[in-house]
């Protein structure tokens, strides 16, 4: 009893055969959303209804290939993908601003990262995440270079904590 599916987790663009699932869902009139880091192109991206490219910030220890991201965005120009950067610290926030200023025409989101993926105490986790969310909102509200952005919580962590597979 659903008509919308979001595909995320890891980097789903690495799964070449995922296009078959997207086609099956489309045939059944199920809309799809995909969140991927923007490091690999798949032709089936054009069949996704809502595409979010989420390049990894410095805290991930991954380096963004901006030439590749430029190519992917250019191929999706008529689909208007969203950009999202997960922010854990000040360095990630500076990186997010760099991404935002590079692609000012695209819808842009910032999201608070969960850097405590081991805790089982959901009350403590939620409290820490809310404090980080407030920090991120304050930082962006007072920065004139962040224009027309959204700052979002990671809702799944507020609901399920660190539970896997949800």
MMTF fields as JSON, N, C-alpha, C and O atoms, coordinates in Angstrom:
{
  "mmtfVersion": "1.0.0",
  "mmtfProducer": "UNKNOWN",
  "numBonds": 663,
  "numAtoms": 664,
  "numGroups": 166,
  "numChains": 1,
  "numModels": 1,
  "chainsPerModel": [1],
  "groupsPerChain": [166],
  "chainIdList": ["A"],
  "bondAtomList": [4, 2, 8, 6, 12, 10, 16, 14, 20, 18, 24, 22, 28, 26, 32, 30, 36, 34, 40, 38, 44, 42, 48, 46, 52, 50, 56, 54, 60, 58, 64, 62, 68, 66, 72, 70, 76, 74, 80, 78, 84, 82, 88, 86, 92, 90, 96, 94, 100, 98, 104, 102, 108, 106, 112, 110, 116, 114, 120, 118, 124, 122, 128, 126, 132, 130, 136, 134, 140, 138, 144, 142, 148, 146, 152, 150, 156, 154, 160, 158, 164, 162, 168, 166, 172, 170, 176, 174, 180, 178, 184, 182, 188, 186, 192, 190, 196, 194, 200, 198, 204, 202, 208, 206, 212, 210, 216, 214, 220, 218, 224, 222, 228, 226, 232, 230, 236, 234, 240, 238, 244, 242, 248, 246, 252, 250, 256, 254, 260, 258, 264, 262, 268, 266, 272, 270, 276, 274, 280, 278, 284, 282, 288, 286, 292, 290, 296, 294, 300, 298, 304, 302, 308, 306, 312, 310, 316, 314, 320, 318, 324, 322, 328, 326, 332, 330, 336, 334, 340, 338, 344, 342, 348, 346, 352, 350, 356, 354, 360, 358, 364, 362, 368, 366, 372, 370, 376, 374, 380, 378, 384, 382, 388, 386, 392, 390, 396, 394, 400, 398, 404, 402, 408, 406, 412, 410, 416, 414, 420, 418, 424, 422, 428, 426, 432, 430, 436, 434, 440, 438, 444, 442, 448, 446, 452, 450, 456, 454, 460, 458, 464, 462, 468, 466, 472, 470, 476, 474, 480, 478, 484, 482, 488, 486, 492, 490, 496, 494, 500, 498, 504, 502, 508, 506, 512, 510, 516, 514, 520, 518, 524, 522, 528, 526, 532, 530, 536, 534, 540, 538, 544, 542, 548, 546, 552, 550, 556, 554, 560, 558, 564, 562, 568, 566, 572, 570, 576, 574, 580, 578, 584, 582, 588, 586, 592, 590, 596, 594, 600, 598, 604, 602, 608, 606, 612, 610, 616, 614, 620, 618, 624, 622, 628, 626, 632, 630, 636, 634, 640, 638, 644, 642, 648, 646, 652, 650, 656, 654, 660, 658],
  "bondOrderList": [1, 1, 1, 1, 1, 1, 1, 1, 1, 1, 1, 1, 1, 1, 1, 1, 1, 1, 1, 1, 1, 1, 1, 1, 1, 1, 1, 1, 1, 1, 1, 1, 1, 1, 1, 1, 1, 1, 1, 1, 1, 1, 1, 1, 1, 1, 1, 1, 1, 1, 1, 1, 1, 1, 1, 1, 1, 1, 1, 1, 1, 1, 1, 1, 1, 1, 1, 1, 1, 1, 1, 1, 1, 1, 1, 1, 1, 1, 1, 1, 1, 1, 1, 1, 1, 1, 1, 1, 1, 1, 1, 1, 1, 1, 1, 1, 1, 1, 1, 1, 1, 1, 1, 1, 1, 1, 1, 1, 1, 1, 1, 1, 1, 1, 1, 1, 1, 1, 1, 1, 1, 1, 1, 1, 1, 1, 1, 1, 1, 1, 1, 1, 1, 1, 1, 1, 1, 1, 1, 1, 1, 1, 1, 1, 1, 1, 1, 1, 1, 1, 1, 1, 1, 1, 1, 1, 1, 1, 1, 1, 1, 1, 1, 1, 1],
  "groupList": [{"groupName": "UNK", "atomNameList": ["N", "CA", "C", "O"], "elementList": ["N", "C", "C", "O"], "formalChargeList": [0, 0, 0, 0], "bondAtomList": [1, 0, 2, 1, 3, 2], "bondOrderList": [1, 1, 2], "singleLetterCode": "X", "chemCompType": "L-PEPTIDE LINKING"}],
  "groupTypeList": [0, 0, 0, 0, 0, 0, 0, 0, 0, 0, 0, 0, 0, 0, 0, 0, 0, 0, 0, 0, 0, 0, 0, 0, 0, 0, 0, 0, 0, 0, 0, 0, 0, 0, 0, 0, 0, 0, 0, 0, 0, 0, 0, 0, 0, 0, 0, 0, 0, 0, 0, 0, 0, 0, 0, 0, 0, 0, 0, 0, 0, 0, 0, 0, 0, 0, 0, 0, 0, 0, 0, 0, 0, 0, 0, 0, 0, 0, 0, 0, 0, 0, 0, 0, 0, 0, 0, 0, 0, 0, 0, 0, 0, 0, 0, 0, 0, 0, 0, 0, 0, 0, 0, 0, 0, 0, 0, 0, 0, 0, 0, 0, 0, 0, 0, 0, 0, 0, 0, 0, 0, 0, 0, 0, 0, 0, 0, 0, 0, 0, 0, 0, 0, 0, 0, 0, 0, 0, 0, 0, 0, 0, 0, 0, 0, 0, 0, 0, 0, 0, 0, 0, 0, 0, 0, 0, 0, 0, 0, 0, 0, 0, 0, 0, 0, 0],
  "groupIdList": [1, 2, 3, 4, 5, 6, 7, 8, 9, 10, 11, 12, 13, 14, 15, 16, 17, 18, 19, 20, 21, 22, 23, 24, 25, 26, 27, 28, 29, 30, 31, 32, 33, 34, 35, 36, 37, 38, 39, 40, 41, 42, 43, 44, 45, 46, 47, 48, 49, 50, 51, 52, 53, 54, 55, 56, 57, 58, 59, 60, 61, 62, 63, 64, 65, 66, 67, 68, 69, 70, 71, 72, 73, 74, 75, 76, 77, 78, 79, 80, 81, 82, 83, 84, 85, 86, 87, 88, 89, 90, 91, 92, 93, 94, 95, 96, 97, 98, 99, 100, 101, 102, 103, 104, 105, 106, 107, 108, 109, 110, 111, 112, 113, 114, 115, 116, 117, 118, 119, 120, 121, 122, 123, 124, 125, 126, 127, 128, 129, 130, 131, 132, 133, 134, 135, 136, 137, 138, 139, 140, 141, 142, 143, 144, 145, 146, 147, 148, 149, 150, 151, 152, 153, 154, 155, 156, 157, 158, 159, 160, 161, 162, 163, 164, 165, 166],
  "secStructList": [7, 7, 1, 3, 3, 3, 3, 7, 1, 1, 7, 4, 4, 4, 7, 6, 6, 2, 2, 2, 2, 2, 2, 2, 2, 2, 2, 6, 6, 7, 3, 3, 3, 3, 3, 3, 7, 1, 1, 1, 7, 7, 4, 4, 4, 4, 4, 7, 1, 3, 3, 3, 3, 7, 7, 7, 7, 4, 4, 4, 6, 7, 7, 7, 7, 2, 2, 2, 2, 2, 2, 2, 2, 2, 2, 6, 4, 4, 4, 7, 7, 3, 3, 3, 3, 3, 3, 7, 1, 2, 2, 2, 2, 2, 2, 2, 2, 2, 2, 2, 2, 2, 6, 6, 6, 1, 7, 3, 3, 3, 3, 3, 7, 7, 7, 7, 6, 6, 7, 7, 7, 2, 2, 2, 2, 2, 2, 2, 2, 2, 2, 2, 2, 2, 2, 2, 2, 2, 2, 2, 2, 6, 7, 6, 6, 7, 7, 1, 3, 3, 3, 3, 7, 7, 2, 2, 2, 2, 2, 2, 6, 6, 7, 1, 7, 7],
  "xCoordList": [0.836, 0.0, 0.878, 0.821, 1.674, 2.527, 2.601, 2.394, 2.901, 3.052, 4.3, 4.459, 5.193, 6.427, 7.511, 7.295, 8.677, 9.801, 11.044, 11.346, 11.766, 13.044, 14.16, 14.133, 15.135, 16.286, 17.487, 17.848, 18.102, 19.272, 20.133, 19.899, 21.115, 21.981, 23.215, 23.124, 24.363, 25.576, 25.554, 25.192, 25.938, 25.885, 25.147, 25.769, 23.828, 23.041, 23.444, 23.126, 24.133, 24.559, 25.599, 25.859, 26.187, 27.154, 26.458, 27.103, 25.15, 24.379, 23.765, 22.684, 24.451, 24.025, 22.628, 21.842, 22.319, 21.038, 19.867, 18.725, 20.136, 19.063, 18.09, 16.939, 18.555, 17.689, 16.499, 15.42, 16.693, 15.588, 14.493, 13.308, 14.878, 13.905, 13.171, 11.952, 13.906, 13.296, 12.264, 11.18, 12.594, 11.661, 10.417, 9.298, 10.608, 9.457, 8.543, 7.322, 9.135, 8.337, 7.589, 6.411, 8.292, 7.661, 6.483, 5.433, 6.661, 5.584, 4.36, 3.231, 4.598, 3.495, 3.007, 2.261, 3.446, 3.022, 3.488, 2.833, 4.621, 5.217, 6.307, 7.228, 6.206, 7.225, 8.477, 8.403, 9.627, 10.885, 11.688, 11.671, 12.383, 13.373, 14.682, 14.685, 15.766, 17.081, 17.993, 18.008, 18.756, 19.806, 21.126, 21.314, 22.04, 23.343, 24.392, 24.061, 25.653, 26.677, 27.146, 27.894, 26.737, 27.101, 28.487, 29.12, 28.968, 30.309, 30.261, 31.293, 29.09, 28.956, 27.639, 26.602, 27.69, 26.5, 25.889, 26.598, 24.557, 23.819, 22.723, 22.073, 22.518, 21.489, 20.096, 19.248, 19.858, 18.531, 18.221, 17.089, 19.216, 18.933, 17.813, 17.015, 17.756, 16.763, 15.339, 14.375, 15.204, 13.881, 13.444, 12.319, 14.32, 14.008, 13.179, 13.481, 12.142, 11.276, 11.904, 11.772, 12.582, 13.194, 14.602, 14.79, 15.588, 16.983, 17.733, 17.713, 18.389, 19.218, 20.655, 20.955, 21.537, 22.967, 23.545, 23.369, 24.232, 24.724, 26.22, 26.631, 27.047, 28.49, 28.968, 28.45, 29.958, 30.453, 31.362, 32.245, 31.143, 31.951, 33.316, 33.547, 34.217, 35.558, 35.569, 36.463, 34.591, 34.595, 34.457, 34.761, 34.006, 33.849, 35.178, 35.266, 36.207, 37.521, 37.486, 38.417, 36.429, 36.321, 36.556, 36.233, 37.113, 37.379, 36.342, 36.113, 35.724, 34.723, 35.406, 36.272, 35.014, 35.469, 34.457, 33.428, 34.764, 33.816, 33.626, 32.563, 34.635, 34.448, 33.375, 32.529, 33.404, 32.404, 31.025, 30.03, 30.97, 29.702, 29.144, 27.938, 30.016, 29.592, 28.952, 27.903, 29.588, 29.075, 27.701, 26.792, 27.561, 26.284, 25.184, 24.082, 25.479, 24.483, 24.109, 22.938, 25.081, 24.797, 23.861, 22.982, 24.048, 23.187, 21.774, 20.841, 21.623, 20.321, 19.679, 18.717, 20.208, 19.772, 18.253, 17.682, 17.591, 16.135, 15.394, 14.236, 16.015, 15.361, 15.506, 14.797, 16.415, 16.642, 16.868, 16.014, 17.994, 18.259, 18.432, 18.694, 18.281, 18.551, 19.976, 20.529, 20.558, 21.85, 21.641, 20.838, 22.377, 22.307, 23.696, 24.387, 24.096, 25.357, 25.04, 24.356, 25.554, 25.416, 26.583, 27.743, 26.257, 27.247, 27.471, 26.533, 28.739, 29.13, 29.89, 29.884, 30.553, 31.417, 31.619, 31.063, 32.415, 32.674, 33.303, 32.942, 34.235, 34.886, 33.86, 33.899, 32.956, 31.887, 30.976, 30.51, 30.729, 29.881, 30.547, 29.876, 31.855, 32.593, 32.535, 32.383, 32.659, 32.549, 31.146, 31.001, 30.13, 28.746, 28.545, 27.871, 29.127, 29.006, 29.671, 29.143, 30.818, 31.515, 30.618, 30.529, 29.958, 29.055, 27.876, 27.515, 27.289, 26.133, 26.486, 25.719, 27.619, 28.012, 28.389, 28.27, 28.837, 29.187, 27.933, 27.955, 26.842, 25.595, 24.417, 23.481, 24.457, 23.443, 22.025, 21.071, 21.857, 20.508, 19.786, 18.572, 20.518, 19.896, 19.358, 19.933, 18.256, 17.704, 18.769, 19.418, 18.938, 20.053, 19.587, 18.867, 20.012, 19.68, 20.951, 21.933, 20.905, 21.92, 21.234, 20.059, 21.973, 21.404, 22.43, 23.618, 21.964, 22.842, 23.247, 22.407, 24.544, 25.036, 25.008, 25.181, 24.793, 24.806, 26.192, 26.536, 26.986, 28.338, 28.408, 29.498, 27.256, 27.212, 26.344, 25.242, 26.847, 26.055, 26.037, 25.46, 26.655, 26.717, 25.767, 25.416, 25.355, 24.536, 23.208, 22.629, 22.742, 21.422, 20.415, 19.232, 20.9, 20.035, 19.455, 20.097, 18.248, 17.635, 17.359, 17.388, 17.094, 16.843, 18.101, 18.03, 19.242, 20.51, 20.833, 21.257, 20.633, 20.897, 20.045, 20.561, 18.756, 17.865, 18.28, 18.279, 18.623, 19.037, 20.291, 20.361, 21.273, 22.501, 22.223, 22.77, 21.376, 21.057, 20.283, 20.501, 19.39, 18.649, 19.583, 19.411, 20.568, 21.548, 22.359, 22.624, 22.75, 23.499, 22.619, 23.093, 21.366, 20.426, 20.291, 20.328, 20.138, 20.043, 21.309, 21.23, 22.484, 23.763, 23.781, 24.175, 23.36, 23.4, 22.41, 22.727, 21.233, 20.25, 20.813, 20.731, 21.373, 21.947, 23.069, 23.127, 23.948, 25.075, 24.585, 25.109, 23.61, 23.147, 22.272, 22.283, 21.523, 20.667, 21.491, 21.047, 22.686, 23.51, 24.603, 25.542, 24.491, 25.485, 24.803, 23.988, 25.135, 24.455, 24.736, 24.047, 25.726, 26.014, 25.123, 25.039, 24.474, 23.522, 22.153, 21.436, 21.811, 20.556, 19.612, 20.025, 18.362, 17.315, 17.699, 17.598, 18.132, 18.49, 17.5, 16.754, 17.518, 16.73, 17.692, 18.658, 17.436, 18.227, 17.306, 16.276, 17.693, 16.826, 17.461, 18.681, 16.648, 17.153, 17.184, 16.544, 17.909, 17.819, 16.667, 16.849, 15.483, 14.273, 14.342, 13.829, 14.968, 15.008, 15.731, 15.397, 16.736, 17.423, 16.551, 16.672, 15.683, 14.771, 13.705, 13.252, 13.318, 12.281, 12.838, 12.33, 13.885, 14.402, 15.771, 16.304, 16.345, 17.673, 18.686, 18.696, 19.531, 20.577, 20.182, 21.035, 18.916, 18.436, 18.772, 18.578, 19.263, 19.649, 18.503, 17.641, 18.518, 17.547, 16.177, 15.206, 16.077, 14.779, 14.731, 13.714],
  "yCoordList": [-1.187, 0.0, 1.247, 2.05, 1.404, 2.576, 3.019, 2.232, 4.296, 4.815, 5.675, 6.411, 5.562, 6.345, 5.56, 5.079, 5.429, 4.699, 5.573, 6.154, 5.666, 6.359, 5.327, 4.436, 5.457, 4.554, 5.348, 6.37, 4.872, 5.558, 4.55, 3.343, 5.057, 4.189, 3.783, 3.178, 4.115, 3.84, 4.68, 5.856, 4.078, 4.774, 3.892, 3.075, 4.042, 3.178, 3.27, 2.372, 4.332, 4.465, 3.413, 3.194, 2.77, 1.706, 0.43, -0.48, 0.361, -0.832, -0.674, -0.103, -1.178, -1.019, -1.589, -1.004, -2.722, -3.389, -2.733, -3.168, -1.71, -1.023, -0.379, -0.103, -0.148, 0.397, -0.502, -0.021, -1.817, -2.756, -2.529, -2.573, -2.289, -1.996, -0.693, -0.616, 0.324, 1.614, 1.439, 2.018, 0.648, 0.384, -0.345, 0.009, -1.367, -2.092, -1.158, -1.211, -0.309, 0.629, 1.605, 1.894, 2.105, 3.043, 2.38, 2.998, 1.116, 0.384, 0.217, 0.12, 0.185, 0.037, 1.398, 1.479, 2.462, 3.83, 4.259, 5.062, 3.713, 4.09, 5.127, 4.867, 6.291, 7.313, 6.926, 6.229, 7.393, 7.051, 8.299, 9.294, 8.204, 9.21, 8.455, 7.311, 9.091, 8.486, 9.495, 10.669, 9.033, 9.85, 9.138, 7.999, 9.826, 9.265, 10.358, 11.543, 9.972, 10.977, 11.769, 12.734, 11.4, 12.178, 11.89, 12.757, 10.678, 10.308, 9.329, 9.044, 8.819, 7.837, 8.064, 8.274, 8.02, 8.198, 6.852, 5.879, 6.81, 5.668, 6.223, 7.21, 5.6, 6.077, 6.073, 6.89, 5.151, 5.066, 6.252, 6.386, 7.122, 8.347, 9.148, 9.792, 9.108, 9.899, 9.397, 10.103, 8.169, 7.621, 7.891, 7.566, 8.478, 8.798, 10.081, 11.035, 10.103, 11.28, 12.413, 13.582, 12.073, 13.065, 12.605, 11.63, 13.306, 12.891, 13.879, 15.086, 13.351, 14.168, 13.7, 12.521, 14.632, 14.365, 14.888, 16.055, 14.015, 14.358, 14.074, 13.04, 15.008, 14.782, 14.727, 15.421, 13.894, 13.661, 14.798, 15.232, 15.281, 16.383, 15.875, 14.667, 16.798, 16.408, 15.41, 14.568, 15.495, 14.577, 13.12, 12.22, 12.873, 11.502, 10.901, 9.704, 11.739, 11.328, 11.012, 10.402, 11.418, 11.215, 12.547, 13.609, 12.477, 13.673, 13.771, 12.797, 14.916, 15.115, 15.378, 16.246, 14.631, 14.872, 15.839, 15.422, 17.132, 18.132, 18.077, 18.446, 17.622, 17.463, 16.42, 16.615, 15.318, 14.265, 14.774, 14.536, 15.464, 16.017, 17.017, 17.041, 17.844, 18.774, 18.021, 18.424, 16.921, 16.124, 15.542, 15.586, 15.001, 14.389, 15.448, 15.221, 16.587, 17.664, 18.143, 18.416, 18.249, 18.682, 17.701, 18.118, 16.397, 15.388, 15.402, 14.895, 15.979, 16.002, 17.388, 17.633, 18.275, 19.664, 19.828, 20.606, 19.11, 19.266, 18.634, 18.978, 17.729, 17.103, 17.937, 17.7, 18.909, 19.757, 18.933, 18.93, 18.242, 17.484, 18.422, 19.615, 17.86, 18.582, 18.275, 17.23, 19.192, 18.942, 18.921, 19.679, 18.039, 17.977, 17.669, 16.79, 18.386, 18.091, 17.837, 18.624, 16.719, 16.392, 17.055, 16.898, 17.79, 18.599, 18.047, 17.874, 17.774, 17.305, 18.374, 18.36, 19.314, 20.279, 21.518, 21.608, 22.462, 23.718, 23.479, 24.147, 22.536, 22.251, 21.747, 22.131, 20.897, 20.421, 21.568, 21.601, 22.495, 23.641, 24.518, 25.002, 24.722, 25.488, 24.771, 25.406, 23.447, 22.65, 22.792, 22.943, 22.742, 22.878, 24.221, 24.301, 25.27, 26.586, 26.58, 27.163, 25.928, 25.817, 25.123, 25.563, 24.044, 23.313, 24.201, 24.283, 24.85, 25.72, 26.847, 27.128, 27.479, 28.586, 28.104, 28.859, 26.868, 26.302, 26.009, 26.12, 25.633, 25.258, 26.072, 25.503, 27.39, 28.233, 28.053, 28.436, 27.484, 27.321, 26.088, 25.962, 25.18, 23.946, 24.101, 24.809, 23.433, 23.37, 22.765, 21.78, 23.366, 22.976, 22.753, 23.573, 21.63, 21.29, 21.023, 20.495, 21.393, 20.984, 20.065, 20.244, 19.086, 18.151, 17.874, 17.704, 17.831, 17.533, 16.073, 15.191, 15.822, 14.454, 13.857, 14.561, 12.572, 11.824, 11.221, 10.244, 11.796, 11.27, 10.329, 10.004, 9.891, 8.928, 7.744, 7.556, 6.958, 5.865, 4.608, 3.595, 4.66, 3.476, 3.538, 2.5, 4.73, 4.838, 4.112, 4.088, 3.527, 2.884, 3.709, 3.374, 4.784, 5.662, 6.727, 7.742, 6.487, 7.385, 8.778, 9.752, 8.888, 10.21, 11.071, 12.249, 10.495, 11.221, 11.568, 12.685, 10.613, 10.846, 12.005, 12.905, 11.978, 13.043, 14.406, 15.405, 14.443, 15.694, 16.246, 17.439, 15.387, 15.82, 16.288, 17.295, 15.553, 15.924, 17.24, 18.043, 17.46, 18.729, 19.908, 20.977, 19.717, 20.78, 21.074, 22.235, 20.036, 20.227, 20.871, 21.697, 20.503, 21.087, 22.59, 23.398, 22.949, 24.361, 25.099, 26.205, 24.5, 25.1, 25.36, 26.442, 24.379, 24.498, 25.563, 26.333, 25.603, 26.627, 28.02, 28.923, 28.19, 29.487, 29.898, 31.051, 28.977, 29.287, 29.736, 30.7, 29.063, 29.392, 30.645, 31.394, 30.866, 32.064, 33.342, 34.356, 33.283, 34.485, 34.54, 35.327, 33.721, 33.696, 34.112, 33.369, 35.283, 35.843, 35.075, 35.289, 34.186, 33.414, 32.174, 31.584, 31.787, 30.684, 31.271, 31.769, 31.202, 31.764, 30.644, 29.669, 30.778, 29.835, 28.379, 27.527, 28.118, 26.739, 26.227, 26.992, 24.917, 24.289, 23.581, 22.966, 23.662, 22.945, 21.894, 22.214, 20.64, 19.528, 18.637, 18.48, 18.066, 17.027, 15.685, 15.536, 14.732, 13.365, 12.707, 12.144, 12.788, 12.348, 10.898, 10.559, 10.046, 8.635, 8.427, 7.503, 9.288, 9.128, 9.604, 9.089, 10.569, 11.021, 9.959, 9.809, 9.238, 8.219, 6.899, 6.333, 6.403, 5.069, 5.047, 3.97, 6.203, 6.221, 5.627, 5.959, 4.757, 4.134, 2.753, 1.99, 2.449, 1.155, 1.041, 1.992, -0.1, -0.34, -0.972, -1.643, -0.734, -1.39, -0.748, -1.384, 0.513, 1.189, 2.239, 2.912],
  "zCoordList": [0.0, 0.0, 0.0, 0.931, -1.024, -1.126, -2.58, -3.503, -2.758, -4.11, -4.258, -5.232, -3.254, -3.281, -2.557, -1.445, -3.184, -2.588, -2.656, -3.698, -1.54, -1.5, -1.412, -0.563, -2.295, -2.323, -1.83, -2.412, -0.755, -0.204, 0.53, 0.466, 1.215, 2.018, 1.25, 0.182, 1.792, 1.042, -0.229, -0.201, -1.319, -2.606, -3.598, -4.277, -3.695, -4.57, -6.042, -6.822, -6.428, -7.826, -8.199, -9.382, -7.217, -7.501, -7.96, -8.48, -7.768, -8.11, -9.492, -9.639, -10.492, -11.883, -12.127, -12.871, -11.507, -11.742, -11.006, -11.154, -10.228, -9.524, -10.519, -10.18, -11.728, -12.776, -13.051, -13.394, -12.9, -13.101, -12.065, -12.395, -10.818, -9.763, -10.066, -9.915, -10.489, -10.812, -11.929, -11.864, -12.946, -14.05, -13.55, -13.923, -12.702, -12.139, -11.356, -11.498, -10.537, -9.747, -10.651, -10.439, -11.655, -12.588, -13.31, -13.487, -13.727, -14.395, -13.497, -13.979, -12.186, -11.225, -10.712, -9.736, -11.39, -11.044, -9.644, -8.979, -9.214, -7.931, -8.211, -8.986, -7.586, -7.755, -6.969, -5.957, -7.458, -6.805, -6.478, -7.202, -5.369, -4.986, -4.778, -4.325, -5.106, -4.933, -4.277, -4.647, -3.301, -2.714, -2.94, -2.514, -3.616, -3.942, -3.841, -3.892, -3.698, -3.421, -4.64, -4.481, -5.83, -7.01, -7.528, -8.13, -7.301, -7.769, -8.94, -9.548, -9.258, -10.33, -11.048, -10.419, -12.377, -13.209, -13.554, -13.814, -13.552, -14.082, -14.991, -14.646, -16.14, -17.077, -16.45, -16.812, -15.508, -14.901, -13.986, -13.522, -13.717, -12.945, -13.618, -12.938, -14.939, -15.665, -15.431, -15.725, -14.897, -14.595, -13.156, -12.776, -12.365, -10.965, -10.933, -11.649, -10.11, -10.011, -9.197, -9.558, -8.105, -7.218, -6.887, -6.159, -7.421, -7.264, -6.377, -6.615, -5.359, -4.481, -4.595, -4.41, -4.901, -4.938, -3.637, -3.288, -2.927, -1.598, -1.514, -0.987, -2.04, -1.975, -0.533, 0.341, -0.309, 1.05, 1.51, 0.769, 2.74, 3.275, 3.77, 3.821, 4.133, 4.587, 5.749, 5.825, 6.651, 7.803, 7.378, 8.161, 6.157, 5.658, 5.204, 4.931, 5.128, 4.617, 3.122, 2.598, 2.439, 0.993, 0.292, 0.825, -0.891, -1.687, -2.8, -3.518, -2.949, -3.995, -5.328, -5.431, -6.337, -7.7, -8.319, -8.851, -8.242, -8.722, -10.239, -10.738, -10.972, -12.419, -12.698, -13.571, -11.965, -12.125, -11.691, -12.375, -10.573, -10.1, -11.113, -11.357, -11.705, -12.753, -13.917, -14.42, -14.345, -15.464, -15.147, -15.976, -13.951, -13.55, -13.51, -14.01, -12.925, -12.843, -14.24, -14.506, -15.129, -16.5, -17.21, -17.965, -16.969, -17.596, -17.026, -17.648, -15.853, -15.182, -15.18, -14.452, -15.982, -15.918, -15.999, -15.236, -16.908, -17.032, -15.853, -15.618, -15.111, -13.956, -12.687, -11.71, -12.69, -11.525, -10.251, -9.365, -10.149, -8.924, -7.725, -7.879, -6.552, -5.311, -4.888, -5.229, -4.146, -3.512, -2.008, -1.464, -1.35, 0.112, 0.648, 0.133, 1.669, 2.349, 3.812, 4.466, 4.308, 5.725, 6.458, 6.076, 7.507, 8.217, 9.618, 10.396, 9.919, 11.247, 12.036, 13.267, 11.317, 11.997, 11.115, 10.021, 11.603, 10.887, 9.511, 8.542, 9.421, 8.14, 7.118, 5.949, 7.564, 6.677, 6.243, 5.104, 7.146, 6.816, 5.75, 4.839, 5.861, 4.845, 3.492, 2.448, 3.525, 2.299, 1.695, 0.482, 2.536, 2.069, 1.38, 0.353, 1.939, 1.318, -0.058, -1.005, -0.169, -1.453, -2.488, -3.635, -2.076, -2.974, -3.366, -4.54, -2.394, -2.642, -3.619, -4.54, -3.428, -4.297, -5.694, -6.659, -5.811, -7.121, -7.954, -9.18, -7.278, -7.958, -7.412, -6.851, -7.571, -6.918, -7.451, -6.773, -8.637, -9.212, -8.668, -8.832, -8.025, -7.553, -6.137, -5.31, -5.881, -4.536, -3.616, -3.967, -2.436, -1.574, -0.14, 0.429, 0.43, 1.815, 2.602, 2.08, 3.845, 4.81, 5.802, 6.123, 6.282, 7.237, 8.327, 8.051, 9.548, 10.68, 10.627, 10.45, 10.784, 10.8, 12.194, 13.189, 12.253, 13.512, 13.693, 13.029, 14.587, 14.805, 16.005, 16.476, 16.498, 17.601, 17.179, 17.693, 16.251, 15.682, 16.552, 16.158, 17.712, 18.571, 19.773, 20.335, 20.166, 21.375, 21.207, 20.121, 22.293, 22.294, 23.106, 23.172, 23.715, 24.497, 23.562, 23.289, 23.08, 22.109, 22.66, 21.909, 23.951, 24.525, 24.462, 24.11, 24.799, 24.733, 23.28, 22.985, 22.378, 20.961, 20.43, 19.768, 20.718, 20.248, 20.813, 20.094, 22.07, 22.704, 22.018, 21.725, 21.764, 21.099, 19.669, 19.221, 18.963, 17.588, 17.52, 16.613, 18.466, 18.49, 18.751, 18.165, 19.625, 19.885, 18.623, 18.311, 17.907, 16.657, 15.589, 14.809, 15.553, 14.599, 14.864, 13.936, 16.125, 16.493, 16.082, 15.548, 16.324, 15.926, 14.42, 13.984, 13.625, 12.172, 11.677, 10.77, 12.263, 11.895, 12.206, 11.373, 13.384, 13.768, 12.819, 12.392, 12.492, 11.608, 10.236, 9.677, 9.702, 8.35, 8.325, 7.348, 9.386, 9.449, 9.388, 8.849, 9.943, 10.047, 8.987, 9.106, 7.965, 6.892, 5.592, 5.045, 5.11, 3.94, 2.652, 1.655, 2.646, 1.433, 1.303, 0.226, 2.37, 2.296, 1.947, 2.815, 0.678, 0.184, -0.207, -0.834, 0.154, -0.269, -0.009, -0.892, 1.193, 1.56, 2.599, 3.21, 2.777, 3.84, 4.765, 4.313, 6.042, 7.042, 7.644, 8.238, 7.481, 7.855, 8.921, 8.957, 9.772, 10.677, 9.937, 8.895, 10.46, 9.938, 10.684, 11.763, 10.093, 10.788, 11.246, 12.312, 10.453, 10.843, 12.173, 12.916, 12.49, 13.776, 14.932, 16.043, 14.692, 15.743, 16.027, 17.161, 14.997, 15.147, 15.645, 16.612, 14.988, 15.275, 15.942, 16.211, 16.213, 16.81, 15.851, 14.666, 16.357, 15.54, 15.001, 14.546, 15.057, 14.538, 13.051, 12.294, 12.643, 11.251, 10.486, 11.053, 9.16, 8.289, 8.261, 7.85, 8.694, 8.678, 7.585, 7.42]
}
